[in-house]
Amino acid sequence: MDPTTDNAGNTGDAGTARASLEALRTEIAKAVVGQDPAVTGLVVALLCRGHVLLEGVPGVAKTLLVRALASALELDTKRVQFTPDLMPSDVTGSLVYDTRTAEFSFQPGPVFTNLLLADEINRTPPKTQSSLLEAMEERQVTVDGTPRPLPDPFLVAATQNPVEYEGTYPLPEAQLDRFLLKLTIPLPSRQDEIDVLTRHASGFNPRDLRAAGVRPVAGPADLEAARAAVAKTTVSPEITAYVVDICRATRESPSLTLGVSPRGATALLATSRAWAWLTGRDYVLPDDVKALALPTLRHRIQLRPEAEMEGVTADSVINAILAHVPVPR
């Protein structure tokens, strides 16, 4: 088959990969109603080899969203319900004594998958939360001194409930900073909720995605081609300076005790490149940076207590900074 040229000037696999990833929205919509921004965020995270923190009240289809994404991408997925008594070995795996061979063998934990759904991650103690740090950063798990690589692609989608704090262990800043994006999953609109109920009345079963018509429309090869194309997306010196100026402004904000670290600036640049490529360009615009600033930065800043009491939010601080930092021409 002859290579075709897409509207960003790329040929062959890159154009095919973009078309496949764009088809994800339509496919996932067969199971999940009205969560396009979250779907896009998860795709951006996969392109950047990052991880996602999903925040929303119970019952807004966070689990179903991750399962539908895995089905549409033909990726393996596992779910771990984080509880106060969960041990690190329950996530990473452990050495088990085999009586037949009189030797210890490694039994992989659920972290050995492509998409790990860490459900209610803030309900487990810090010791177990930290068991994910090596997996998220190094993409490997070390047990008994032996590092074991995780599959590629690998993404942790962790969920937390924003309204119920009793019996929870808030994630420390060091771990929050390892999530590429924090996506808020809102309650559906009235029409979307009517659509959800209509589907259920017609026999929709969220545990049977095949019956709902969700089919693989992309795969690991598409992700690899897309990542290669994103890596070639041009970033001008002016855009780089713009990203730095936004992040430095958070460190000087009177409403914050903690601003965005250089890792956060690197993350914003990466997500902006991925978004630019997904929208059909091979160069980054200031609008790409603005579009990804909230989900990339909102969990990397810390409000002063007095600012919180006055109703200031992380999103409002970032929006104010975006409004004041000069935009490159």
mmCIF file of C-alpha atoms in Angstrom:
data_model
loop_
_atom_site.group_PDB
_atom_site.id
_atom_site.type_symbol
_atom_site.label_atom_id
_atom_site.label_comp_id
_atom_site.label_asym_id
_atom_site.label_seq_id
_atom_site.Cartn_x
_atom_site.Cartn_y
_atom_site.Cartn_z
ATOM 1 C CA MET A 1 0.000 0.000 0.000
ATOM 2 C CA ASP A 2 1.372 3.428 -0.911
ATOM 3 C CA PRO A 3 1.994 5.789 1.994
ATOM 4 C CA THR A 4 -0.465 8.638 2.325
ATOM 5 C CA THR A 5 0.270 12.137 3.526
ATOM 6 C CA ASP A 6 -1.684 13.577 6.445
ATOM 7 C CA ASN A 7 -2.489 17.258 7.032
ATOM 8 C CA ALA A 8 0.621 17.797 9.158
ATOM 9 C CA GLY A 9 2.964 16.701 6.422
ATOM 10 C CA ASN A 10 3.654 13.257 7.896
ATOM 11 C CA THR A 11 3.437 10.142 5.792
ATOM 12 C CA GLY A 12 2.558 6.528 6.280
ATOM 13 C CA ASP A 13 2.309 5.144 9.797
ATOM 14 C CA ALA A 14 1.953 8.497 11.582
ATOM 15 C CA GLY A 15 -1.186 9.466 9.650
ATOM 16 C CA THR A 16 -2.683 6.015 10.120
ATOM 17 C CA ALA A 17 -1.894 6.096 13.830
ATOM 18 C CA ARG A 18 -3.573 9.483 14.275
ATOM 19 C CA ALA A 19 -6.705 8.280 12.493
ATOM 20 C CA SER A 20 -6.777 5.166 14.679
ATOM 21 C CA LEU A 21 -6.386 7.137 17.907
ATOM 22 C CA GLU A 22 -9.072 9.608 16.822
ATOM 23 C CA ALA A 23 -11.400 6.632 16.313
ATOM 24 C CA LEU A 24 -10.993 5.788 20.012
ATOM 25 C CA ARG A 25 -13.482 8.487 21.001
ATOM 26 C CA THR A 26 -16.228 7.008 18.866
ATOM 27 C CA GLU A 27 -15.490 3.485 20.067
ATOM 28 C CA ILE A 28 -15.344 4.342 23.772
ATOM 29 C CA ALA A 29 -18.552 6.390 23.419
ATOM 30 C CA LYS A 30 -20.348 3.087 22.818
ATOM 31 C CA ALA A 31 -19.786 2.328 26.508
ATOM 32 C CA VAL A 32 -19.112 5.703 28.174
ATOM 33 C CA VAL A 33 -21.301 8.749 27.576
ATOM 34 C CA GLY A 34 -19.921 12.282 27.444
ATOM 35 C CA GLN A 35 -16.348 11.899 28.692
ATOM 36 C CA ASP A 36 -14.380 12.970 25.598
ATOM 37 C CA PRO A 37 -11.913 15.193 27.538
ATOM 38 C CA ALA A 38 -10.989 12.277 29.813
ATOM 39 C CA VAL A 39 -10.516 9.965 26.822
ATOM 40 C CA THR A 40 -8.245 12.543 25.184
ATOM 41 C CA GLY A 41 -6.286 12.933 28.411
ATOM 42 C CA LEU A 42 -5.687 9.198 28.680
ATOM 43 C CA VAL A 43 -4.494 9.078 25.057
ATOM 44 C CA VAL A 44 -2.143 12.024 25.680
ATOM 45 C CA ALA A 45 -0.740 10.189 28.719
ATOM 46 C CA LEU A 46 -0.134 7.054 26.649
ATOM 47 C CA LEU A 47 1.665 9.090 23.988
ATOM 48 C CA CYS A 48 3.862 10.713 26.657
ATOM 49 C CA ARG A 49 4.429 7.479 28.600
ATOM 50 C CA GLY A 50 2.808 9.127 31.604
ATOM 51 C CA HIS A 51 0.220 8.265 34.235
ATOM 52 C CA VAL A 52 -3.167 9.725 35.102
ATOM 53 C CA LEU A 53 -4.983 10.599 38.315
ATOM 54 C CA LEU A 54 -8.752 10.460 37.797
ATOM 55 C CA GLU A 55 -10.811 12.410 40.328
ATOM 56 C CA GLY A 56 -14.579 12.195 40.478
ATOM 57 C CA VAL A 57 -17.442 11.200 42.735
ATOM 58 C CA PRO A 58 -18.483 7.532 42.761
ATOM 59 C CA GLY A 59 -20.577 6.369 39.836
ATOM 60 C CA VAL A 60 -19.251 8.571 37.000
ATOM 61 C CA ALA A 61 -17.789 5.597 35.057
ATOM 62 C CA LYS A 62 -14.097 6.006 35.925
ATOM 63 C CA THR A 63 -13.545 2.230 35.971
ATOM 64 C CA LEU A 64 -15.640 1.683 32.846
ATOM 65 C CA LEU A 65 -13.662 4.385 31.036
ATOM 66 C CA VAL A 66 -10.332 2.623 31.632
ATOM 67 C CA ARG A 67 -11.766 -0.787 30.699
ATOM 68 C CA ALA A 68 -13.276 0.602 27.496
ATOM 69 C CA LEU A 69 -9.974 2.271 26.570
ATOM 70 C CA ALA A 70 -8.119 -1.027 27.081
ATOM 71 C CA SER A 71 -10.636 -2.880 24.887
ATOM 72 C CA ALA A 72 -10.474 -0.276 22.119
ATOM 73 C CA LEU A 73 -6.653 -0.362 22.172
ATOM 74 C CA GLU A 74 -6.449 -4.150 22.551
ATOM 75 C CA LEU A 75 -4.353 -3.798 25.702
ATOM 76 C CA ASP A 76 -4.247 -5.898 28.847
ATOM 77 C CA THR A 77 -5.765 -4.261 31.922
ATOM 78 C CA LYS A 78 -6.011 -5.132 35.603
ATOM 79 C CA ARG A 79 -7.794 -3.482 38.518
ATOM 80 C CA VAL A 80 -6.623 -3.222 42.122
ATOM 81 C CA GLN A 81 -9.011 -2.046 44.842
ATOM 82 C CA PHE A 82 -6.821 -0.106 47.256
ATOM 83 C CA THR A 83 -7.814 -0.709 50.892
ATOM 84 C CA PRO A 84 -6.164 0.023 54.263
ATOM 85 C CA ASP A 85 -4.933 -3.575 54.594
ATOM 86 C CA LEU A 86 -3.458 -3.857 51.080
ATOM 87 C CA MET A 87 0.239 -4.789 51.129
ATOM 88 C CA PRO A 88 2.900 -3.682 48.601
ATOM 89 C CA SER A 89 3.390 -7.303 47.508
ATOM 90 C CA ASP A 90 -0.321 -7.437 46.625
ATOM 91 C CA VAL A 91 0.486 -4.891 43.902
ATOM 92 C CA THR A 92 3.999 -5.753 42.759
ATOM 93 C CA GLY A 93 4.081 -9.523 43.310
ATOM 94 C CA SER A 94 6.229 -11.660 45.614
ATOM 95 C CA LEU A 95 8.515 -14.657 45.892
ATOM 96 C CA VAL A 96 6.643 -17.910 46.522
ATOM 97 C CA TYR A 97 8.262 -21.134 47.727
ATOM 98 C CA ASP A 98 7.715 -24.031 45.328
ATOM 99 C CA THR A 99 7.770 -27.319 47.240
ATOM 100 C CA ARG A 100 8.315 -29.316 44.050
ATOM 101 C CA THR A 101 11.556 -27.588 43.125
ATOM 102 C CA ALA A 102 12.519 -26.460 46.651
ATOM 103 C CA GLU A 103 13.119 -22.966 45.204
ATOM 104 C CA PHE A 104 11.500 -19.579 45.376
ATOM 105 C CA SER A 105 9.777 -18.362 42.223
ATOM 106 C CA PHE A 106 8.434 -14.909 41.452
ATOM 107 C CA GLN A 107 4.669 -14.552 41.117
ATOM 108 C CA PRO A 108 3.929 -11.290 39.265
ATOM 109 C CA GLY A 109 1.376 -8.943 40.794
ATOM 110 C CA PRO A 110 -1.348 -7.013 38.952
ATOM 111 C CA VAL A 111 1.110 -4.189 38.164
ATOM 112 C CA PHE A 112 2.428 -6.374 35.322
ATOM 113 C CA THR A 113 -0.122 -5.180 32.790
ATOM 114 C CA ASN A 114 -0.585 -2.406 30.209
ATOM 115 C CA LEU A 115 -3.299 -0.378 31.957
ATOM 116 C CA LEU A 116 -3.404 -0.647 35.742
ATOM 117 C CA LEU A 117 -6.521 0.780 37.374
ATOM 118 C CA ALA A 118 -5.536 1.737 40.936
ATOM 119 C CA ASP A 119 -9.010 2.227 42.352
ATOM 120 C CA GLU A 120 -9.291 4.657 45.302
ATOM 121 C CA ILE A 121 -5.521 4.919 45.678
ATOM 122 C CA ASN A 122 -5.870 7.299 48.636
ATOM 123 C CA ARG A 123 -7.529 4.598 50.758
ATOM 124 C CA THR A 124 -4.303 2.659 51.235
ATOM 125 C CA PRO A 125 -1.418 3.653 53.555
ATOM 126 C CA PRO A 126 1.686 5.445 52.198
ATOM 127 C CA LYS A 127 3.766 2.242 52.333
ATOM 128 C CA THR A 128 1.525 0.613 49.731
ATOM 129 C CA GLN A 129 1.070 3.823 47.740
ATOM 130 C CA SER A 130 4.843 4.066 47.426
ATOM 131 C CA SER A 131 5.013 0.554 45.960
ATOM 132 C CA LEU A 132 3.868 2.152 42.702
ATOM 133 C CA LEU A 133 6.609 4.794 42.636
ATOM 134 C CA GLU A 134 9.304 2.605 41.077
ATOM 135 C CA ALA A 135 6.816 1.127 38.607
ATOM 136 C CA MET A 136 5.614 4.577 37.523
ATOM 137 C CA GLU A 137 9.046 6.183 37.265
ATOM 138 C CA GLU A 138 11.401 3.362 36.283
ATOM 139 C CA ARG A 139 8.846 1.062 34.586
ATOM 140 C CA GLN A 140 10.169 -1.867 36.513
ATOM 141 C CA VAL A 141 9.592 -3.680 39.807
ATOM 142 C CA THR A 142 12.470 -4.767 42.041
ATOM 143 C CA VAL A 143 11.807 -7.787 44.277
ATOM 144 C CA ASP A 144 14.590 -9.397 46.300
ATOM 145 C CA GLY A 145 17.145 -7.207 44.519
ATOM 146 C CA THR A 146 16.125 -8.320 41.023
ATOM 147 C CA PRO A 147 14.626 -5.676 38.694
ATOM 148 C CA ARG A 148 11.798 -6.956 36.498
ATOM 149 C CA PRO A 149 10.700 -4.786 33.556
ATOM 150 C CA LEU A 150 7.049 -3.931 33.045
ATOM 151 C CA PRO A 151 5.338 -4.305 29.672
ATOM 152 C CA ASP A 152 5.148 -1.440 27.208
ATOM 153 C CA PRO A 153 2.862 0.457 27.002
ATOM 154 C CA PHE A 154 2.319 0.828 30.746
ATOM 155 C CA LEU A 155 -0.056 3.334 32.316
ATOM 156 C CA VAL A 156 -1.332 3.731 35.868
ATOM 157 C CA ALA A 157 -4.809 5.238 36.033
ATOM 158 C CA ALA A 158 -5.420 5.965 39.716
ATOM 159 C CA THR A 159 -8.793 7.134 40.989
ATOM 160 C CA GLN A 160 -9.718 9.078 44.072
ATOM 161 C CA ASN A 161 -12.947 10.424 45.531
ATOM 162 C CA PRO A 162 -12.885 14.221 46.019
ATOM 163 C CA VAL A 163 -15.704 14.398 48.604
ATOM 164 C CA GLU A 164 -14.958 11.681 51.142
ATOM 165 C CA TYR A 165 -11.760 12.135 53.159
ATOM 166 C CA GLU A 166 -12.520 10.042 56.252
ATOM 167 C CA GLY A 167 -10.220 7.025 56.401
ATOM 168 C CA THR A 168 -8.049 8.204 53.497
ATOM 169 C CA TYR A 169 -4.324 8.867 53.119
ATOM 170 C CA PRO A 170 -3.769 11.908 50.871
ATOM 171 C CA LEU A 171 -1.070 11.317 48.265
ATOM 172 C CA PRO A 172 2.204 13.084 49.125
ATOM 173 C CA GLU A 173 3.475 15.768 46.760
ATOM 174 C CA ALA A 174 6.328 13.526 45.578
ATOM 175 C CA GLN A 175 3.872 10.929 44.331
ATOM 176 C CA LEU A 176 1.386 13.428 42.911
ATOM 177 C CA ASP A 177 4.215 14.912 40.856
ATOM 178 C CA ARG A 178 4.718 11.542 39.156
ATOM 179 C CA PHE A 179 1.265 11.681 37.599
ATOM 180 C CA LEU A 180 1.457 13.357 34.222
ATOM 181 C CA LEU A 181 -2.175 14.519 34.315
ATOM 182 C CA LYS A 182 -4.938 14.988 36.852
ATOM 183 C CA LEU A 183 -8.287 14.648 35.102
ATOM 184 C CA THR A 184 -11.521 15.626 36.795
ATOM 185 C CA ILE A 185 -14.490 13.467 35.819
ATOM 186 C CA PRO A 186 -17.610 15.645 36.118
ATOM 187 C CA LEU A 187 -21.190 14.574 36.668
ATOM 188 C CA PRO A 188 -22.961 14.118 33.320
ATOM 189 C CA SER A 189 -25.233 16.729 31.829
ATOM 190 C CA ARG A 190 -28.984 16.125 31.950
ATOM 191 C CA GLN A 191 -29.069 14.802 28.374
ATOM 192 C CA ASP A 192 -26.032 12.588 28.920
ATOM 193 C CA GLU A 193 -27.645 11.117 32.038
ATOM 194 C CA ILE A 194 -30.833 10.437 30.077
ATOM 195 C CA ASP A 195 -28.706 8.643 27.465
ATOM 196 C CA VAL A 196 -27.056 6.538 30.178
ATOM 197 C CA LEU A 197 -30.401 5.447 31.612
ATOM 198 C CA THR A 198 -31.793 4.758 28.141
ATOM 199 C CA ARG A 199 -28.858 2.454 27.387
ATOM 200 C CA HIS A 200 -29.334 0.554 30.635
ATOM 201 C CA ALA A 201 -33.063 0.234 29.976
ATOM 202 C CA SER A 202 -32.200 -1.263 26.575
ATOM 203 C CA GLY A 203 -30.045 -3.968 28.177
ATOM 204 C CA PHE A 204 -26.576 -2.378 28.266
ATOM 205 C CA ASN A 205 -24.250 -4.374 30.512
ATOM 206 C CA PRO A 206 -21.112 -2.422 31.565
ATOM 207 C CA ARG A 207 -19.370 -5.729 32.344
ATOM 208 C CA ASP A 208 -19.747 -6.948 28.760
ATOM 209 C CA LEU A 209 -18.075 -4.428 26.489
ATOM 210 C CA ARG A 210 -18.085 -6.804 23.521
ATOM 211 C CA ALA A 211 -21.869 -6.946 23.639
ATOM 212 C CA ALA A 212 -21.887 -3.131 23.720
ATOM 213 C CA GLY A 213 -20.015 -3.161 20.413
ATOM 214 C CA VAL A 214 -16.620 -1.948 21.654
ATOM 215 C CA ARG A 215 -13.985 -3.291 19.260
ATOM 216 C CA PRO A 216 -10.215 -2.748 18.953
ATOM 217 C CA VAL A 217 -9.551 0.206 16.639
ATOM 218 C CA ALA A 218 -5.867 0.760 17.512
ATOM 219 C CA GLY A 219 -3.036 -1.142 19.106
ATOM 220 C CA PRO A 220 0.519 -0.960 20.486
ATOM 221 C CA ALA A 221 1.948 -0.495 16.964
ATOM 222 C CA ASP A 222 -0.206 2.615 16.469
ATOM 223 C CA LEU A 223 0.940 3.985 19.820
ATOM 224 C CA GLU A 224 4.583 3.407 18.908
ATOM 225 C CA ALA A 225 4.177 5.162 15.550
ATOM 226 C CA ALA A 226 2.326 8.019 17.235
ATOM 227 C CA ARG A 227 5.036 8.425 19.883
ATOM 228 C CA ALA A 228 7.684 8.626 17.174
ATOM 229 C CA ALA A 229 5.682 11.324 15.386
ATOM 230 C CA VAL A 230 5.122 13.292 18.621
ATOM 231 C CA ALA A 231 8.883 13.229 19.255
ATOM 232 C CA LYS A 232 9.362 15.037 15.924
ATOM 233 C CA THR A 233 6.852 17.768 16.740
ATOM 234 C CA THR A 234 8.630 21.118 16.584
ATOM 235 C CA VAL A 235 8.858 23.354 19.643
ATOM 236 C CA SER A 236 10.116 26.898 19.047
ATOM 237 C CA PRO A 237 12.340 28.667 21.603
ATOM 238 C CA GLU A 238 9.463 31.097 22.234
ATOM 239 C CA ILE A 239 7.108 28.242 23.206
ATOM 240 C CA THR A 240 9.755 26.734 25.492
ATOM 241 C CA ALA A 241 10.180 30.106 27.212
ATOM 242 C CA TYR A 242 6.383 30.449 27.497
ATOM 243 C CA VAL A 243 6.136 27.107 29.313
ATOM 244 C CA VAL A 244 8.956 28.111 31.669
ATOM 245 C CA ASP A 245 7.356 31.516 32.370
ATOM 246 C CA ILE A 246 4.023 29.873 33.283
ATOM 247 C CA CYS A 247 5.689 27.437 35.672
ATOM 248 C CA ARG A 248 7.905 30.097 37.254
ATOM 249 C CA ALA A 249 4.843 32.288 37.815
ATOM 250 C CA THR A 250 3.312 29.558 39.991
ATOM 251 C CA ARG A 251 6.365 29.713 42.273
ATOM 252 C CA GLU A 252 5.805 33.448 42.777
ATOM 253 C CA SER A 253 2.028 33.312 43.310
ATOM 254 C CA PRO A 254 0.947 34.676 46.727
ATOM 255 C CA SER A 255 -1.843 32.073 46.820
ATOM 256 C CA LEU A 256 0.542 29.108 46.731
ATOM 257 C CA THR A 257 2.991 27.515 49.137
ATOM 258 C CA LEU A 258 4.298 25.178 46.439
ATOM 259 C CA GLY A 259 4.742 25.972 42.758
ATOM 260 C CA VAL A 260 5.398 23.787 39.741
ATOM 261 C CA SER A 261 8.769 21.997 39.681
ATOM 262 C CA PRO A 262 11.014 21.680 36.601
ATOM 263 C CA ARG A 263 9.534 18.189 36.172
ATOM 264 C CA GLY A 264 6.134 19.857 35.850
ATOM 265 C CA ALA A 265 7.490 22.195 33.167
ATOM 266 C CA THR A 266 8.858 19.205 31.267
ATOM 267 C CA ALA A 267 5.468 17.502 31.589
ATOM 268 C CA LEU A 268 3.612 20.549 30.222
ATOM 269 C CA LEU A 269 5.929 20.691 27.224
ATOM 270 C CA ALA A 270 5.414 16.967 26.554
ATOM 271 C CA THR A 271 1.616 17.068 26.818
ATOM 272 C CA SER A 272 1.466 20.187 24.614
ATOM 273 C CA ARG A 273 3.454 18.389 21.905
ATOM 274 C CA ALA A 274 1.175 15.350 22.079
ATOM 275 C CA TRP A 275 -1.941 17.534 21.871
ATOM 276 C CA ALA A 276 -0.523 19.497 18.932
ATOM 277 C CA TRP A 277 0.132 16.259 17.039
ATOM 278 C CA LEU A 278 -3.317 14.851 17.855
ATOM 279 C CA THR A 279 -4.939 17.986 16.457
ATOM 280 C CA GLY A 280 -3.064 17.575 13.182
ATOM 281 C CA ARG A 281 0.025 19.769 13.463
ATOM 282 C CA ASP A 282 3.742 19.069 13.645
ATOM 283 C CA TYR A 283 4.479 22.224 15.661
ATOM 284 C CA VAL A 284 3.275 23.564 19.028
ATOM 285 C CA LEU A 285 1.194 26.721 19.450
ATOM 286 C CA PRO A 286 0.573 28.729 22.651
ATOM 287 C CA ASP A 287 -3.031 27.467 22.538
ATOM 288 C CA ASP A 288 -1.733 23.896 22.916
ATOM 289 C CA VAL A 289 0.074 24.905 26.096
ATOM 290 C CA LYS A 290 -3.047 26.646 27.422
ATOM 291 C CA ALA A 291 -5.221 23.627 26.605
ATOM 292 C CA LEU A 292 -3.066 21.258 28.677
ATOM 293 C CA ALA A 293 -2.031 23.615 31.475
ATOM 294 C CA LEU A 294 -4.874 22.766 33.862
ATOM 295 C CA PRO A 295 -4.718 18.943 33.755
ATOM 296 C CA THR A 296 -0.896 18.962 33.728
ATOM 297 C CA LEU A 297 -0.316 21.481 36.537
ATOM 298 C CA ARG A 298 -3.335 21.469 38.892
ATOM 299 C CA HIS A 299 -1.967 18.643 41.081
ATOM 300 C CA ARG A 300 1.581 20.042 41.196
ATOM 301 C CA ILE A 301 0.743 23.180 43.177
ATOM 302 C CA GLN A 302 -0.279 23.619 46.804
ATOM 303 C CA LEU A 303 -2.650 26.335 48.009
ATOM 304 C CA ARG A 304 -2.077 28.392 51.126
ATOM 305 C CA PRO A 305 -4.694 27.604 53.820
ATOM 306 C CA GLU A 306 -5.919 31.204 53.843
ATOM 307 C CA ALA A 307 -6.393 31.128 50.062
ATOM 308 C CA GLU A 308 -8.442 27.933 50.343
ATOM 309 C CA MET A 309 -10.629 29.578 52.972
ATOM 310 C CA GLU A 310 -11.284 32.411 50.537
ATOM 311 C CA GLY A 311 -12.475 29.938 47.901
ATOM 312 C CA VAL A 312 -9.373 30.010 45.721
ATOM 313 C CA THR A 313 -8.800 26.778 43.757
ATOM 314 C CA ALA A 314 -5.795 25.372 41.933
ATOM 315 C CA ASP A 315 -7.604 25.834 38.619
ATOM 316 C CA SER A 316 -8.419 29.488 39.327
ATOM 317 C CA VAL A 317 -4.764 30.219 40.177
ATOM 318 C CA ILE A 318 -3.543 28.599 36.945
ATOM 319 C CA ASN A 319 -6.185 30.408 34.872
ATOM 320 C CA ALA A 320 -5.109 33.733 36.413
ATOM 321 C CA ILE A 321 -1.478 32.984 35.568
ATOM 322 C CA LEU A 322 -2.398 32.073 31.971
ATOM 323 C CA ALA A 323 -4.218 35.397 31.690
ATOM 324 C CA HIS A 324 -1.187 37.402 32.860
ATOM 325 C CA VAL A 325 1.835 35.641 31.356
ATOM 326 C CA PRO A 326 2.653 37.261 27.971
ATOM 327 C CA VAL A 327 1.775 35.006 25.045
ATOM 328 C CA PRO A 328 4.461 34.696 22.357
ATOM 329 C CA ARG A 329 3.530 35.945 18.901
#
